[in-house]
Amino acid sequence: MKAVRFHDFGGPEVLRHEDVEPPVPGVGQVRIRVAATSFNNLDATLRAGDLRDRSPLRLPHTPGLDVAGTVDALGPGVDEISIGERVVGLLPMTAPGAAAQHVLAPAQVLAGVPRRLPLTDLAALPLVGLTAWQALFDHGGLVAGQRVLINGLGGAVGGYVVQLAVEAGAQVLVTARPSSAVRVEAAGSDEGTVHTLDHTLVDVGPAVVEPVDLVLNLAPIGAEQLAAMVPLIRDGGRLVSTTAWMPTPCDEERGVQGVNLSVRSDADQLADLVARVSTGELLVNVAERVALADLPALHARAHAGELPPGKVVVLVPPA
C-alpha cells in the first residue's frame, strides 16, 4: 500500500511517499481502508521530534491523527464494529497514523458515520472537534446562561468552540482579527450571542466590562498575557488553555481554576459531534483538500505559515 512516512525526525523534507506492507489487526483492533486524514499542527510537532521524550514514536512513523474510512478487517475480540462500516476517529498519538491507504485503530475510539455524510470531510473533525468539546464542557463546565471569553479564533478549533458554545446557550466573547469575522458571524453573532473584540485595535482586559465564567485560550501567547486573563474571570470560574508548554495560572483565593488541556479520544463524544454535523447543527470547515502524495508539500506550506484558516483534508486514493 501507499503511505507517507518519516524515517528520521526533522523538517518537512524527511517525509517520504512510499510503498509499505498493509498492517494486520491485533486483539481489539480494526483495519480501516482510509478515505482521508487531515493536517494538524501536532503532526508537524511530532515529525520534528519536539515531543520525542514525552511521546516517543517508533520510526519509521506514519503521521495523521485523524482518520475517516471504511472498516475492512477485524482483529480478535472485536464484535461491536462490522466490516464495511464507515467510521471516523482520533488515533493514538504514538501509533502509526492515517496518511496511508490502510491503518489500524483500537475499536473503542471509533464512531460511525451515516451514509448521507461525505466521509472524506469528516476527517477534519476528530482532533479539533474533541478539543473544542472537552475544553468547553469537560474542563470548562460550561452551561446555559454563562459567559465565555474565547481568546484566539484563528485556528481550526476556534470555529467549533464558538458553534458549540452558542448551541449550549452561552454568551460568547471572542478575540479575533477582522479576517476571522465571517467565521464568527456564521457561528451565531447575528443572534446577539457572539460579540467580537478586535485584539489588534483594543486591549482585551478593559474591553471585558463584566466578569466571565470561563476563559478559553486557544492562542500561542506568553505567560504574562495568559496571567492577565485571570482577573477577567468571576470567583469560582475557570481558565482553560491549550498552551501545553507552560502551566495555566489560577487564583486559589478566589477559587479560579487553571486547566491545561490535553485532548483524548472519546468515541461517545465524537459520535455526538457527528450527529450534530448530520443534523446541520455543527458545520465542518474544510478549507482545502490535497492528495496523499502532496502531504510533504503540505507540511512545507504549514512550516512557512501558508495554510488557510480551517482544516486541510488529505485525500487517500483507494488501495
GROMACS .gro file of C-alpha atoms in nm:
model
  319
    1MET     CA    1   0.000   0.000   0.000
    2LYS     CA    2   0.099   0.365  -0.033
    3ALA     CA    3   0.187   0.564   0.278
    4VAL     CA    4   0.370   0.880   0.375
    5ARG     CA    5   0.628   0.818   0.649
    6PHE     CA    6   0.935   0.972   0.809
    7HIS     CA    7   1.237   0.761   0.900
    8ASP     CA    8   1.412   1.038   1.094
    9PHE     CA    9   1.295   1.345   1.283
   10GLY     CA   10   1.332   1.677   1.107
   11GLY     CA   11   1.170   1.923   0.870
   12PRO     CA   12   0.909   1.852   0.601
   13GLU     CA   13   1.182   1.710   0.378
   14VAL     CA   14   1.201   1.391   0.589
   15LEU     CA   15   0.855   1.280   0.469
   16ARG     CA   16   0.854   1.009   0.203
   17HIS     CA   17   0.568   0.882  -0.013
   18GLU     CA   18   0.648   0.510  -0.037
   19ASP     CA   19   0.525   0.151  -0.058
   20VAL     CA   20   0.476  -0.044   0.266
   21GLU     CA   21   0.306  -0.368   0.369
   22PRO     CA   22  -0.058  -0.337   0.481
   23PRO     CA   23  -0.099  -0.385   0.860
   24VAL     CA   24  -0.275  -0.681   1.020
   25PRO     CA   25  -0.518  -0.603   1.307
   26GLY     CA   26  -0.440  -0.742   1.651
   27VAL     CA   27  -0.664  -0.801   1.950
   28GLY     CA   28  -0.922  -0.525   1.986
   29GLN     CA   29  -0.816  -0.355   1.663
   30VAL     CA   30  -0.980  -0.296   1.328
   31ARG     CA   31  -0.819  -0.215   0.996
   32ILE     CA   32  -0.956   0.085   0.813
   33ARG     CA   33  -0.938   0.149   0.441
   34VAL     CA   34  -0.858   0.517   0.471
   35ALA     CA   35  -1.064   0.768   0.274
   36ALA     CA   36  -0.897   1.074   0.425
   37THR     CA   37  -0.695   1.215   0.710
   38SER     CA   38  -0.623   1.579   0.788
   39PHE     CA   39  -0.332   1.801   0.880
   40ASN     CA   40  -0.289   1.911   1.241
   41ASN     CA   41  -0.008   2.123   1.381
   42LEU     CA   42   0.056   1.834   1.619
   43ASP     CA   43   0.153   1.619   1.319
   44ALA     CA   44   0.434   1.864   1.241
   45THR     CA   45   0.540   1.881   1.607
   46LEU     CA   46   0.570   1.502   1.621
   47ARG     CA   47   0.757   1.491   1.289
   48ALA     CA   48   1.007   1.748   1.415
   49GLY     CA   49   1.078   1.534   1.721
   50ASP     CA   50   0.980   1.804   1.969
   51LEU     CA   51   0.778   1.553   2.175
   52ARG     CA   52   1.010   1.254   2.144
   53ASP     CA   53   1.082   1.246   2.519
   54ARG     CA   54   0.719   1.274   2.629
   55SER     CA   55   0.557   1.082   2.341
   56PRO     CA   56   0.818   0.853   2.186
   57LEU     CA   57   0.750   0.731   1.832
   58ARG     CA   58   0.870   0.412   1.671
   59LEU     CA   59   1.042   0.503   1.342
   60PRO     CA   60   0.958   0.495   1.061
   61HIS     CA   61   0.635   0.669   1.156
   62THR     CA   62   0.323   0.747   0.955
   63PRO     CA   63   0.158   1.079   1.053
   64GLY     CA   64  -0.214   1.151   1.052
   65LEU     CA   65  -0.402   1.156   1.384
   66ASP     CA   66  -0.747   1.196   1.227
   67VAL     CA   67  -0.897   0.913   1.024
   68ALA     CA   68  -1.212   0.863   0.820
   69GLY     CA   69  -1.268   0.546   0.623
   70THR     CA   70  -1.429   0.204   0.596
   71VAL     CA   71  -1.355  -0.096   0.815
   72ASP     CA   72  -1.218  -0.384   0.604
   73ALA     CA   73  -1.074  -0.625   0.863
   74LEU     CA   74  -1.137  -0.712   1.228
   75GLY     CA   75  -0.893  -0.830   1.491
   76PRO     CA   76  -0.974  -1.091   1.756
   77GLY     CA   77  -1.226  -0.979   2.017
   78VAL     CA   78  -1.393  -0.709   1.805
   79ASP     CA   79  -1.769  -0.757   1.787
   80GLU     CA   80  -1.909  -0.402   1.814
   81ILE     CA   81  -1.799  -0.299   1.463
   82SER     CA   82  -1.872  -0.470   1.132
   83ILE     CA   83  -1.672  -0.496   0.812
   84GLY     CA   84  -1.796  -0.230   0.570
   85GLU     CA   85  -1.889   0.017   0.845
   86ARG     CA   86  -1.797   0.381   0.778
   87VAL     CA   87  -1.608   0.524   1.074
   88VAL     CA   88  -1.419   0.827   1.198
   89GLY     CA   89  -1.176   0.851   1.486
   90LEU     CA   90  -0.882   1.010   1.664
   91LEU     CA   91  -0.588   0.768   1.660
   92PRO     CA   92  -0.341   0.723   1.948
   93MET     CA   93  -0.065   0.982   1.924
   94THR     CA   94   0.226   0.738   1.914
   95ALA     CA   95   0.065   0.475   1.687
   96PRO     CA   96   0.107   0.471   1.306
   97GLY     CA   97  -0.125   0.733   1.158
   98ALA     CA   98  -0.373   0.756   0.874
   99ALA     CA   99  -0.154   0.905   0.599
  100ALA     CA  100  -0.175   0.565   0.432
  101GLN     CA  101  -0.420   0.351   0.239
  102HIS     CA  102  -0.478   0.131   0.546
  103VAL     CA  103  -0.440   0.199   0.918
  104LEU     CA  104  -0.508   0.009   1.238
  105ALA     CA  105  -0.725   0.162   1.511
  106PRO     CA  106  -0.850   0.050   1.853
  107ALA     CA  107  -1.216  -0.033   1.801
  108GLN     CA  108  -1.318   0.171   2.106
  109VAL     CA  109  -1.201   0.507   1.963
  110LEU     CA  110  -1.422   0.490   1.650
  111ALA     CA  111  -1.762   0.645   1.582
  112GLY     CA  112  -1.992   0.551   1.296
  113VAL     CA  113  -2.065   0.786   1.006
  114PRO     CA  114  -2.412   0.799   0.842
  115ARG     CA  115  -2.422   0.727   0.468
  116ARG     CA  116  -2.558   1.073   0.391
  117LEU     CA  117  -2.244   1.247   0.517
  118PRO     CA  118  -1.933   1.290   0.298
  119LEU     CA  119  -1.682   1.058   0.458
  120THR     CA  120  -1.372   1.248   0.349
  121ASP     CA  121  -1.482   1.578   0.505
  122LEU     CA  122  -1.538   1.408   0.842
  123ALA     CA  123  -1.161   1.359   0.862
  124ALA     CA  124  -1.147   1.729   0.957
  125LEU     CA  125  -1.349   1.670   1.274
  126PRO     CA  126  -1.194   1.438   1.536
  127LEU     CA  127  -0.898   1.619   1.695
  128VAL     CA  128  -1.029   1.975   1.672
  129GLY     CA  129  -1.390   1.881   1.747
  130LEU     CA  130  -1.297   1.679   2.055
  131THR     CA  131  -1.062   1.957   2.170
  132ALA     CA  132  -1.347   2.209   2.149
  133TRP     CA  133  -1.595   1.981   2.328
  134GLN     CA  134  -1.360   1.884   2.610
  135ALA     CA  135  -1.239   2.241   2.660
  136LEU     CA  136  -1.591   2.380   2.696
  137PHE     CA  137  -1.771   2.103   2.882
  138ASP     CA  138  -1.530   1.852   3.037
  139HIS     CA  139  -1.283   2.110   3.167
  140GLY     CA  140  -1.476   2.437   3.140
  141GLY     CA  141  -1.805   2.310   3.285
  142LEU     CA  142  -1.998   2.547   3.056
  143VAL     CA  143  -2.377   2.561   3.098
  144ALA     CA  144  -2.653   2.775   2.951
  145GLY     CA  145  -2.654   3.140   3.051
  146GLN     CA  146  -2.284   3.161   3.134
  147ARG     CA  147  -2.036   3.398   2.975
  148VAL     CA  148  -1.728   3.262   2.798
  149LEU     CA  149  -1.431   3.451   2.655
  150ILE     CA  150  -1.254   3.272   2.371
  151ASN     CA  151  -0.907   3.408   2.307
  152GLY     CA  152  -0.782   3.326   1.958
  153LEU     CA  153  -1.024   3.221   1.686
  154GLY     CA  154  -0.772   3.189   1.405
  155GLY     CA  155  -0.708   2.816   1.438
  156ALA     CA  156  -0.934   2.530   1.338
  157VAL     CA  157  -1.052   2.465   1.696
  158GLY     CA  158  -1.200   2.813   1.734
  159GLY     CA  159  -1.482   2.768   1.487
  160TYR     CA  160  -1.608   2.457   1.666
  161VAL     CA  161  -1.577   2.621   2.008
  162VAL     CA  162  -1.796   2.913   1.905
  163GLN     CA  163  -2.060   2.691   1.746
  164LEU     CA  164  -2.082   2.459   2.047
  165ALA     CA  165  -2.085   2.745   2.298
  166VAL     CA  166  -2.367   2.921   2.113
  167GLU     CA  167  -2.568   2.599   2.090
  168ALA     CA  168  -2.519   2.546   2.465
  169GLY     CA  169  -2.687   2.881   2.531
  170ALA     CA  170  -2.378   3.074   2.641
  171GLN     CA  171  -2.296   3.439   2.587
  172VAL     CA  172  -1.974   3.439   2.386
  173LEU     CA  173  -1.696   3.697   2.365
  174VAL     CA  174  -1.431   3.629   2.100
  175THR     CA  175  -1.097   3.795   2.042
  176ALA     CA  176  -1.020   3.775   1.673
  177ARG     CA  177  -0.869   3.959   1.383
  178PRO     CA  178  -1.108   4.122   1.133
  179SER     CA  179  -1.024   3.841   0.887
  180SER     CA  180  -1.200   3.596   1.120
  181ALA     CA  181  -1.522   3.800   1.143
  182VAL     CA  182  -1.701   3.587   0.884
  183ARG     CA  183  -1.643   3.273   1.090
  184VAL     CA  184  -1.783   3.447   1.399
  185GLU     CA  185  -2.093   3.560   1.211
  186ALA     CA  186  -2.153   3.208   1.080
  187ALA     CA  187  -2.149   3.079   1.436
  188GLY     CA  188  -2.431   3.298   1.561
  189SER     CA  189  -2.333   3.661   1.603
  190ASP     CA  190  -2.648   3.764   1.417
  191GLU     CA  191  -2.844   3.621   1.712
  192GLY     CA  192  -2.670   3.858   1.953
  193THR     CA  193  -2.498   3.575   2.137
  194VAL     CA  194  -2.146   3.631   1.999
  195HIS     CA  195  -1.951   3.955   2.037
  196THR     CA  196  -1.614   4.009   1.872
  197LEU     CA  197  -1.324   4.206   2.019
  198ASP     CA  198  -1.061   4.304   1.762
  199HIS     CA  199  -0.745   4.248   1.965
  200THR     CA  200  -0.544   4.439   1.705
  201LEU     CA  201  -0.733   4.757   1.799
  202VAL     CA  202  -0.837   4.723   2.164
  203ASP     CA  203  -0.686   4.598   2.487
  204VAL     CA  204  -0.892   4.291   2.574
  205GLY     CA  205  -0.882   4.340   2.953
  206PRO     CA  206  -1.058   4.679   2.974
  207ALA     CA  207  -1.298   4.572   2.697
  208VAL     CA  208  -1.437   4.290   2.913
  209VAL     CA  209  -1.660   4.503   3.137
  210GLU     CA  210  -1.841   4.215   3.309
  211PRO     CA  211  -1.665   3.909   3.458
  212VAL     CA  212  -1.686   3.587   3.258
  213ASP     CA  213  -1.743   3.235   3.389
  214LEU     CA  214  -1.487   3.077   3.159
  215VAL     CA  215  -1.186   3.188   2.957
  216LEU     CA  216  -1.071   2.951   2.687
  217ASN     CA  217  -0.731   3.036   2.545
  218LEU     CA  218  -0.650   2.890   2.203
  219ALA     CA  219  -0.369   3.130   2.111
  220PRO     CA  220   0.008   3.076   2.144
  221ILE     CA  221   0.058   3.360   2.391
  222GLY     CA  222   0.314   3.425   2.664
  223ALA     CA  223   0.284   3.366   3.036
  224GLU     CA  224   0.216   3.733   3.117
  225GLN     CA  225  -0.067   3.755   2.864
  226LEU     CA  226  -0.221   3.436   2.995
  227ALA     CA  227  -0.197   3.554   3.357
  228ALA     CA  228  -0.370   3.880   3.260
  229MET     CA  229  -0.684   3.683   3.180
  230VAL     CA  230  -0.731   3.552   3.535
  231PRO     CA  231  -0.873   3.881   3.673
  232LEU     CA  232  -1.139   3.873   3.399
  233ILE     CA  233  -1.290   3.557   3.550
  234ARG     CA  234  -1.553   3.559   3.825
  235ASP     CA  235  -1.490   3.389   4.158
  236GLY     CA  236  -1.512   3.012   4.110
  237GLY     CA  237  -1.463   3.033   3.733
  238ARG     CA  238  -1.211   2.858   3.511
  239LEU     CA  239  -0.928   2.931   3.270
  240VAL     CA  240  -0.868   2.651   3.018
  241SER     CA  241  -0.570   2.679   2.786
  242THR     CA  242  -0.415   2.479   2.502
  243THR     CA  243  -0.069   2.620   2.583
  244ALA     CA  244   0.075   2.286   2.691
  245TRP     CA  245   0.431   2.426   2.707
  246MET     CA  246   0.353   2.628   3.023
  247PRO     CA  247   0.123   2.584   3.323
  248THR     CA  248  -0.213   2.759   3.319
  249PRO     CA  249  -0.237   3.015   3.604
  250CYS     CA  250  -0.510   3.014   3.868
  251ASP     CA  251  -0.629   3.224   4.162
  252GLU     CA  252  -0.672   2.999   4.465
  253GLU     CA  253  -0.807   3.278   4.687
  254ARG     CA  254  -1.097   3.339   4.451
  255GLY     CA  255  -1.139   2.974   4.354
  256VAL     CA  256  -1.042   3.032   3.990
  257GLN     CA  257  -0.909   2.709   3.842
  258GLY     CA  258  -0.640   2.685   3.574
  259VAL     CA  259  -0.653   2.385   3.340
  260ASN     CA  260  -0.402   2.270   3.078
  261LEU     CA  261  -0.597   2.094   2.805
  262SER     CA  262  -0.472   1.768   2.655
  263VAL     CA  263  -0.725   1.616   2.415
  264ARG     CA  264  -0.819   1.249   2.444
  265SER     CA  265  -1.002   1.005   2.218
  266ASP     CA  266  -1.368   0.961   2.314
  267ALA     CA  267  -1.595   0.768   2.079
  268ASP     CA  268  -1.916   0.877   2.254
  269GLN     CA  269  -1.829   1.246   2.229
  270LEU     CA  270  -1.722   1.201   1.869
  271ALA     CA  271  -2.048   1.024   1.787
  272ASP     CA  272  -2.235   1.321   1.936
  273LEU     CA  273  -2.035   1.561   1.719
  274VAL     CA  274  -2.103   1.352   1.407
  275ALA     CA  275  -2.474   1.353   1.490
  276ARG     CA  276  -2.466   1.732   1.515
  277VAL     CA  277  -2.297   1.751   1.175
  278SER     CA  278  -2.565   1.521   1.035
  279THR     CA  279  -2.847   1.747   1.159
  280GLY     CA  280  -2.674   2.065   1.044
  281GLU     CA  281  -2.620   2.193   1.399
  282LEU     CA  282  -2.242   2.178   1.354
  283LEU     CA  283  -2.062   2.292   1.040
  284VAL     CA  284  -1.735   2.129   0.935
  285ASN     CA  285  -1.494   2.382   0.788
  286VAL     CA  286  -1.279   2.224   0.517
  287ALA     CA  287  -1.053   2.493   0.376
  288GLU     CA  288  -0.869   2.277   0.125
  289ARG     CA  289  -0.828   1.920   0.001
  290VAL     CA  290  -0.495   1.774  -0.114
  291ALA     CA  291  -0.378   1.433  -0.232
  292LEU     CA  292  -0.181   1.195  -0.010
  293ALA     CA  293   0.124   1.226  -0.236
  294ASP     CA  294   0.123   1.602  -0.170
  295LEU     CA  295   0.142   1.566   0.210
  296PRO     CA  296   0.517   1.654   0.223
  297ALA     CA  297   0.444   1.975   0.033
  298LEU     CA  298   0.155   2.047   0.270
  299HIS     CA  299   0.389   2.016   0.571
  300ALA     CA  300   0.628   2.256   0.396
  301ARG     CA  301   0.348   2.509   0.344
  302ALA     CA  302   0.249   2.478   0.709
  303HIS     CA  303   0.611   2.535   0.814
  304ALA     CA  304   0.613   2.851   0.603
  305GLY     CA  305   0.285   2.972   0.755
  306GLU     CA  306   0.100   2.948   0.424
  307LEU     CA  307  -0.204   2.737   0.516
  308PRO     CA  308  -0.555   2.889   0.503
  309PRO     CA  309  -0.781   2.915   0.811
  310GLY     CA  310  -0.973   2.598   0.878
  311LYS     CA  311  -0.871   2.240   0.816
  312VAL     CA  312  -0.685   2.084   0.524
  313VAL     CA  313  -0.810   1.736   0.440
  314VAL     CA  314  -0.571   1.482   0.288
  315LEU     CA  315  -0.745   1.253   0.037
  316VAL     CA  316  -0.617   0.896   0.022
  317PRO     CA  317  -0.655   0.702  -0.307
  318PRO     CA  318  -0.829   0.362  -0.298
  319ALA     CA  319  -0.599   0.069  -0.226
   0.00000   0.00000   0.00000
